[in-house]
Tab-separated table of C-alpha atoms in Angstrom:
chain	number	residue	atom	x	y	z
L	23	MET	CA	99.935	150.696	60.420
L	24	GLU	CA	99.103	147.338	62.038
L	25	ILE	CA	95.552	147.546	60.711
L	26	GLN	CA	96.877	148.085	57.199
L	27	VAL	CA	99.204	145.077	57.437
L	28	GLN	CA	96.300	142.865	58.549
L	29	SER	CA	94.255	144.143	55.610
L	30	LEU	CA	97.135	143.364	53.258
L	31	ASP	CA	97.267	139.807	54.555
L	32	ARG	CA	93.543	139.166	54.581
L	33	ASN	CA	92.563	140.748	51.285
L	34	LEU	CA	95.550	140.145	49.037
L	35	ALA	CA	97.564	137.061	49.994
L	36	LEU	CA	95.675	134.696	47.702
L	37	GLU	CA	93.843	137.250	45.600
L	38	LEU	CA	96.819	137.690	43.311
L	39	VAL	CA	96.587	134.169	41.961
L	40	ARG	CA	93.144	134.948	40.520
L	41	VAL	CA	94.786	137.751	38.577
L	42	THR	CA	97.523	135.592	37.062
L	43	GLU	CA	95.131	132.712	36.413
L	44	SER	CA	92.822	134.964	34.399
L	45	ALA	CA	95.710	136.422	32.395
L	46	ALA	CA	97.222	132.987	31.754
L	47	ILE	CA	93.956	131.495	30.497
L	48	ALA	CA	93.370	134.456	28.186
L	49	ALA	CA	96.935	134.344	26.850
L	50	SER	CA	96.916	130.577	26.360
L	51	ARG	CA	94.197	130.909	23.727
L	52	TRP	CA	96.876	132.527	21.559
L	53	MET	CA	99.568	129.907	22.103
L	54	GLY	CA	101.439	129.130	18.911
L	55	ARG	CA	99.402	131.506	16.746
L	56	GLY	CA	102.371	133.741	15.982
L	57	ASP	CA	100.724	136.910	17.288
L	58	LYS	CA	102.589	138.400	20.254
L	59	ASN	CA	100.434	141.522	20.373
L	60	GLY	CA	97.214	139.546	20.311
L	61	ALA	CA	98.374	137.331	23.174
L	62	ASP	CA	99.637	140.257	25.220
L	63	GLY	CA	96.475	142.277	24.665
L	64	ALA	CA	94.271	139.406	25.811
L	65	ALA	CA	96.394	138.835	28.913
L	66	VAL	CA	96.477	142.527	29.836
L	67	GLU	CA	92.712	142.878	29.484
L	68	ALA	CA	92.081	139.821	31.649
L	69	MET	CA	94.590	140.926	34.281
L	70	ARG	CA	93.109	144.416	34.428
L	71	ALA	CA	89.587	143.050	34.886
L	72	ALA	CA	90.712	140.846	37.768
L	73	LEU	CA	92.717	143.632	39.425
L	74	ARG	CA	89.634	145.875	39.495
L	75	THR	CA	87.960	143.464	41.921
L	76	ILE	CA	90.700	143.563	44.571
L	77	ALA	CA	90.292	145.760	47.647
L	78	MET	CA	93.450	147.877	47.478
L	79	ASP	CA	94.811	151.210	46.327
L	80	GLY	CA	97.654	150.060	44.096
L	81	VAL	CA	100.132	151.969	41.965
L	82	VAL	CA	101.805	150.209	39.047
L	83	ILE	CA	105.550	150.680	39.500
L	84	ILE	CA	106.398	148.197	36.752
L	85	GLY	CA	103.839	147.737	34.007
L	86	GLU	CA	103.460	147.723	30.253
L	87	GLY	CA	105.311	151.014	29.736
L	88	GLU	CA	104.468	154.704	29.736
L	89	LYS	CA	100.868	155.844	29.503
L	90	ASP	CA	101.060	157.084	25.914
L	91	GLU	CA	102.534	153.766	24.721
L	92	ALA	CA	100.583	151.366	26.917
L	93	PRO	CA	96.888	152.163	27.283
L	94	MET	CA	96.461	149.436	29.898
L	95	LEU	CA	98.463	148.770	33.066
L	96	PHE	CA	100.881	151.619	32.425
L	97	ASN	CA	103.543	152.757	34.886
L	98	GLY	CA	102.017	155.055	37.510
L	99	GLU	CA	98.459	153.839	36.974
L	100	HIS	CA	96.214	153.372	40.024
L	101	ILE	CA	94.464	150.000	40.168
L	102	GLY	CA	92.198	148.204	42.597
L	103	ASP	CA	88.996	149.560	44.118
L	104	GLY	CA	90.746	152.459	45.853
L	105	SER	CA	90.411	151.188	49.414
L	106	ALA	CA	93.228	150.375	51.843
L	107	PRO	CA	95.901	149.053	51.784
L	108	ARG	CA	98.105	151.244	49.595
L	109	VAL	CA	100.586	149.114	47.695
L	110	ASP	CA	103.200	149.043	44.937
L	111	ILE	CA	102.586	146.596	42.112
L	112	ALA	CA	104.715	145.038	39.384
L	113	VAL	CA	102.895	143.195	36.615
L	114	ASP	CA	103.887	141.170	33.598
L	115	PRO	CA	100.753	139.692	32.026
L	116	ILE	CA	102.987	137.517	29.838
L	117	GLU	CA	106.567	136.900	30.871
L	118	GLY	CA	107.567	135.336	27.585
L	119	THR	CA	105.439	136.750	24.772
L	120	THR	CA	107.660	135.133	22.142
L	121	PRO	CA	107.432	131.630	23.673
L	122	THR	CA	103.659	132.069	23.938
L	123	SER	CA	103.266	133.157	20.331
L	124	LEU	CA	105.507	130.342	19.096
L	125	GLY	CA	104.126	127.645	21.387
L	126	ARG	CA	107.377	127.225	23.292
L	127	GLU	CA	107.986	126.516	26.954
L	128	ASN	CA	108.301	128.607	30.126
L	129	ALA	CA	105.797	131.426	29.523
L	130	LEU	CA	104.233	132.729	32.738
L	131	SER	CA	101.822	135.378	33.908
L	132	VAL	CA	103.324	137.088	36.966
L	133	ILE	CA	102.545	139.774	39.524
L	134	ALA	CA	104.356	141.080	42.597
L	135	LEU	CA	103.038	143.366	45.304
L	136	SER	CA	104.611	145.147	48.262
L	137	GLU	CA	103.768	147.900	50.700
L	138	GLU	CA	103.596	151.442	49.353
L	139	GLY	CA	106.938	153.046	48.514
L	140	THR	CA	109.012	149.876	48.814
L	141	MET	CA	109.433	148.701	45.209
L	142	PHE	CA	112.410	149.824	43.100
L	143	ASP	CA	111.492	151.913	40.067
L	144	PRO	CA	113.890	151.024	37.197
L	145	GLY	CA	113.440	154.411	35.569
L	146	PRO	CA	115.040	154.566	32.104
L	147	CYS	CA	117.223	151.470	32.584
L	148	VAL	CA	115.668	148.507	30.808
L	149	TYR	CA	118.516	146.089	31.564
L	150	MET	CA	120.670	145.129	34.514
L	151	GLU	CA	123.469	142.733	35.297
L	152	LYS	CA	122.066	140.161	37.668
L	153	ILE	CA	122.900	137.133	39.713
L	154	ALA	CA	120.459	134.965	41.664
L	155	VAL	CA	120.850	131.986	43.991
L	156	GLY	CA	118.886	129.956	46.491
L	157	PRO	CA	119.076	129.949	50.303
L	158	GLU	CA	122.202	127.777	50.517
L	159	ALA	CA	124.356	130.307	48.679
L	160	LYS	CA	122.762	133.462	50.073
L	161	GLY	CA	125.447	135.879	51.239
L	162	ARG	CA	128.148	134.075	49.284
L	163	ILE	CA	127.785	135.715	45.860
L	164	SER	CA	128.534	139.202	44.538
L	165	LEU	CA	128.472	141.057	41.237
L	166	ASP	CA	131.930	142.342	42.189
L	167	LEU	CA	133.232	138.768	41.795
L	168	THR	CA	133.880	137.070	38.485
L	169	ALA	CA	131.490	134.409	37.247
L	170	THR	CA	134.133	131.781	38.047
L	171	GLU	CA	134.493	133.029	41.615
L	172	ASN	CA	130.716	133.065	42.122
L	173	ILE	CA	130.392	129.531	40.797
L	174	ARG	CA	133.098	128.365	43.198
L	175	GLU	CA	131.243	129.981	46.086
L	176	VAL	CA	128.008	128.263	45.094
L	177	ALA	CA	129.799	124.926	44.824
L	178	LYS	CA	131.269	125.376	48.314
L	179	ALA	CA	127.939	126.459	49.782
L	180	LYS	CA	126.164	123.434	48.333
L	181	GLY	CA	128.966	121.004	48.999
L	182	ILE	CA	129.229	119.882	45.388
L	183	PRO	CA	132.037	119.961	42.812
L	184	ILE	CA	132.057	122.772	40.262
L	185	ARG	CA	131.316	120.301	37.471
L	186	GLU	CA	127.895	119.676	39.085
L	187	VAL	CA	126.934	123.354	39.324
L	188	THR	CA	124.327	124.310	36.709
L	189	VAL	CA	124.343	127.934	35.559
L	190	LEU	CA	121.300	129.521	33.901
L	191	ILE	CA	122.102	132.109	31.212
L	192	LEU	CA	119.917	133.874	28.670
L	193	ASP	CA	120.939	132.771	25.190
L	194	ARG	CA	122.042	136.149	23.848
L	195	PRO	CA	125.120	137.290	21.832
L	196	ARG	CA	126.088	139.639	24.678
L	197	HIS	CA	126.764	136.596	26.865
L	198	GLN	CA	129.269	134.844	24.613
L	199	ASN	CA	132.317	135.794	26.715
L	200	LEU	CA	130.454	134.848	29.885
L	201	ILE	CA	129.578	131.453	28.441
L	202	GLU	CA	133.196	130.825	27.492
L	203	GLU	CA	134.369	131.739	30.993
L	204	ILE	CA	131.899	129.353	32.597
L	205	ARG	CA	132.919	126.552	30.246
L	206	ILE	CA	136.542	127.063	31.231
L	207	ALA	CA	135.516	127.038	34.911
L	208	GLY	CA	134.010	123.598	34.305
L	209	ALA	CA	130.398	124.248	35.311
L	210	ARG	CA	127.317	123.060	33.459
L	211	ILE	CA	125.342	125.594	31.398
L	212	HIS	CA	121.630	125.713	30.724
L	213	LEU	CA	120.861	128.299	28.038
L	214	ILE	CA	117.353	129.760	28.169
L	215	SER	CA	115.658	131.545	25.287
L	216	ASP	CA	113.414	133.766	27.433
L	217	GLY	CA	112.090	134.035	30.965
L	218	ASP	CA	114.188	136.013	33.453
L	219	VAL	CA	111.684	135.548	36.260
L	220	ALA	CA	111.236	131.802	35.802
L	221	ALA	CA	115.015	131.388	35.641
L	222	SER	CA	115.603	133.402	38.815
L	223	ILE	CA	113.055	131.313	40.680
L	224	SER	CA	114.595	128.122	39.303
L	225	ALA	CA	117.947	129.108	40.802
L	226	ALA	CA	116.310	129.004	44.247
L	227	TRP	CA	113.749	126.258	43.635
L	228	GLU	CA	114.513	122.957	45.317
L	229	ASN	CA	115.126	120.113	42.865
L	230	SER	CA	114.916	122.407	39.825
L	231	GLY	CA	118.336	121.259	38.686
L	232	ALA	CA	119.609	124.858	38.545
L	233	ASP	CA	122.000	126.471	41.015
L	234	ILE	CA	122.667	130.045	39.879
L	235	LEU	CA	121.471	132.611	37.344
L	236	ILE	CA	124.088	134.933	35.848
L	237	GLY	CA	123.914	137.496	33.071
L	238	ILE	CA	122.254	140.628	31.761
L	239	GLY	CA	118.476	140.644	31.715
L	240	GLY	CA	115.481	142.883	32.248
L	241	THR	CA	115.501	145.322	35.159
L	242	PRO	CA	111.713	145.064	35.684
L	243	GLU	CA	112.037	141.281	35.773
L	244	GLY	CA	114.750	141.674	38.395
L	245	VAL	CA	112.369	143.569	40.665
L	246	VAL	CA	109.615	140.984	40.216
L	247	SER	CA	112.123	138.197	40.887
L	248	ALA	CA	113.259	139.918	44.081
L	249	ALA	CA	109.769	139.567	45.558
L	250	ALA	CA	109.831	135.841	44.832
L	251	LEU	CA	113.395	135.251	46.036
L	252	LYS	CA	112.754	137.188	49.232
L	253	SER	CA	109.866	134.824	49.918
L	254	MET	CA	112.011	131.767	49.122
L	255	GLY	CA	114.964	132.863	51.240
L	256	GLY	CA	117.199	133.269	48.210
L	257	GLU	CA	119.136	136.259	46.953
L	258	ILE	CA	119.313	138.404	43.834
L	259	GLN	CA	121.718	141.220	43.059
L	260	GLY	CA	121.471	143.659	40.196
L	261	ARG	CA	123.489	146.486	38.674
L	262	LEU	CA	122.001	148.828	36.092
L	263	TRP	CA	123.294	148.236	32.560
L	264	PRO	CA	122.477	151.207	30.292
L	265	ARG	CA	122.279	150.234	26.638
L	266	ASN	CA	123.927	153.424	25.417
L	267	GLU	CA	125.298	156.767	26.558
L	268	PHE	CA	121.945	158.500	26.187
L	269	GLU	CA	120.222	156.009	28.523
L	270	LYS	CA	123.154	156.238	30.929
L	271	GLN	CA	122.878	160.019	31.095
L	272	GLN	CA	119.115	159.784	31.566
L	273	ALA	CA	119.654	157.523	34.560
L	274	ILE	CA	122.354	159.762	36.050
L	275	ASP	CA	120.166	162.844	35.611
L	276	ALA	CA	117.347	161.011	37.381
L	277	GLY	CA	119.599	160.301	40.357
L	278	TYR	CA	120.513	156.661	39.723
L	279	VAL	CA	123.971	155.390	40.674
L	280	ILE	CA	124.967	153.241	37.721
L	281	ASN	CA	127.688	151.167	39.381
L	282	LYS	CA	125.805	150.461	42.614
L	283	ILE	CA	125.011	146.842	43.423
L	284	LEU	CA	121.294	146.595	44.150
L	285	THR	CA	120.511	143.944	46.740
L	286	THR	CA	117.286	141.994	47.189
L	287	ASP	CA	116.256	144.535	49.822
L	288	ASP	CA	117.059	147.437	47.494
L	289	LEU	CA	114.800	145.987	44.821
L	290	VAL	CA	111.943	145.257	47.247
L	291	ARG	CA	112.362	146.917	50.637
L	292	SER	CA	109.227	145.497	52.248
L	293	GLU	CA	109.294	142.384	54.428
L	294	ASN	CA	105.624	141.911	53.603
L	295	CYS	CA	105.567	141.325	49.852
L	296	PHE	CA	103.740	138.842	47.664
L	297	PHE	CA	104.364	137.073	44.388
L	298	ALA	CA	102.122	134.967	42.174
L	299	ALA	CA	102.723	133.243	38.853
L	300	THR	CA	100.601	130.998	36.644
L	301	GLY	CA	101.928	128.878	33.813
L	302	ILE	CA	100.786	129.798	30.305
L	303	THR	CA	102.816	127.183	28.467
L	304	ASN	CA	104.469	124.119	29.958
L	305	GLY	CA	107.744	124.796	31.736
L	306	GLU	CA	110.195	123.529	34.283
L	307	LEU	CA	108.423	125.322	37.138
L	308	LEU	CA	104.768	125.120	36.160
L	309	ARG	CA	102.516	123.334	33.715
L	310	GLY	CA	100.739	125.483	31.182
L	311	VAL	CA	97.000	125.960	30.834
L	312	ARG	CA	95.168	122.751	29.938
L	313	PHE	CA	91.701	122.993	28.449
L	314	THR	CA	88.917	120.530	29.215
L	315	PRO	CA	85.369	120.462	27.852
L	316	GLY	CA	83.904	123.707	29.227
L	317	GLY	CA	86.840	124.352	31.521
L	318	ALA	CA	90.540	124.860	32.079
L	319	ILE	CA	93.167	123.700	34.557
L	320	THR	CA	95.916	126.040	35.728
L	321	GLN	CA	98.997	125.552	37.866
L	322	SER	CA	100.338	128.424	39.945
L	323	ILE	CA	102.715	129.367	42.720
L	324	VAL	CA	101.954	131.954	45.383
L	325	MET	CA	104.583	133.302	47.775
L	326	ARG	CA	104.624	135.543	50.812
L	327	SER	CA	107.859	136.937	52.221
L	328	LYS	CA	106.633	137.635	55.762
L	329	SER	CA	105.928	133.970	56.441
L	330	GLY	CA	108.239	132.436	53.838
L	331	THR	CA	105.289	130.407	52.606
L	332	VAL	CA	105.378	129.048	49.064
L	333	ARG	CA	102.153	127.472	47.810
L	334	GLN	CA	101.610	125.435	44.674
L	335	ILE	CA	98.032	125.640	43.482
L	336	GLU	CA	96.200	123.649	40.844
L	337	SER	CA	92.873	125.220	39.945
L	338	HIS	CA	89.999	123.799	37.920
L	339	HIS	CA	87.976	126.554	36.232
L	340	LYS	CA	84.510	126.555	34.705
L	341	LEU	CA	84.985	128.959	31.822
L	342	ALA	CA	81.337	129.970	31.630
L	343	LYS	CA	81.440	131.143	35.257
L	344	LEU	CA	84.888	132.690	34.886
L	345	ARG	CA	83.665	134.879	32.011
L	346	GLU	CA	81.048	136.411	34.285
L	347	TYR	CA	83.748	138.463	36.058
L	348	ALA	CA	86.936	138.049	33.999
L	349	ALA	CA	87.815	139.130	30.496
L	350	ILE	CA	88.267	135.640	29.056
L	351	PRO	CA	87.242	135.598	25.388
L	352	ASP	CA	85.698	132.560	23.776
L	353	LEU	CA	88.075	132.250	20.831
């Protein structure tokens, strides 16, 4: 087992950023063109090409969907060159296809990786209740508490008044009652149009201006976020939120406990997991892809839970050379 862990460190720690860089550059060509499928297809193709070059035997736990609906990077697909180590992988070539297609902020390309058998499979449940915080408030929050109670705990943990706590919430009709509760509590609210993963990281990112994420968002995004928050020393909790009775029964039949609070360690059980993200469009965490004559500049973050290391990387790419081994179209 020790040999496999060393291989995981040596071969994959910084390899993942090449994958997200390639996907981000490909997707950025479609920024603002109003074509979500075109952007997503370009990003998936570029990510797949980069993943083929990595020495690993990976299984996609969270991908683009089932095989019949997603011909590339589908759930259960084996990727990598087939050699050790054996790992679980979660991919989102574009986290924020709508912002990318409309030229809006906070679109990322993301990937998370952990040791084999350690990543939570969402099954039929697309959504979950979730709450995420940084290291200061770790252990102080719970989905069994009200939003007001959680905000008070965060304020105490950070030593600030409630009126200075900033809460991130997806701007969705389902959150109207939650928004009203938080307004009554007296906290600040930052509504986000898209981007569960970026928002979860922001809640734990020093000097981001955000303190806590609350609300219902994507279950796959919750798993990806767990890999990042584990590396940052933060915390995320989730609870499956079936959209209807049929989905609820599917989950129960598959053995899921609907009311169980899923901790960070439930979502990613490994203490040796990795996360990488590259900005597609400009955002609060990362700058988007910038093109130069014959090249491109990307900004990324790479995290490793075992060491707690968080790296910010700015890369300068020669597109002609990048096309030799990555699926980056000249559009």
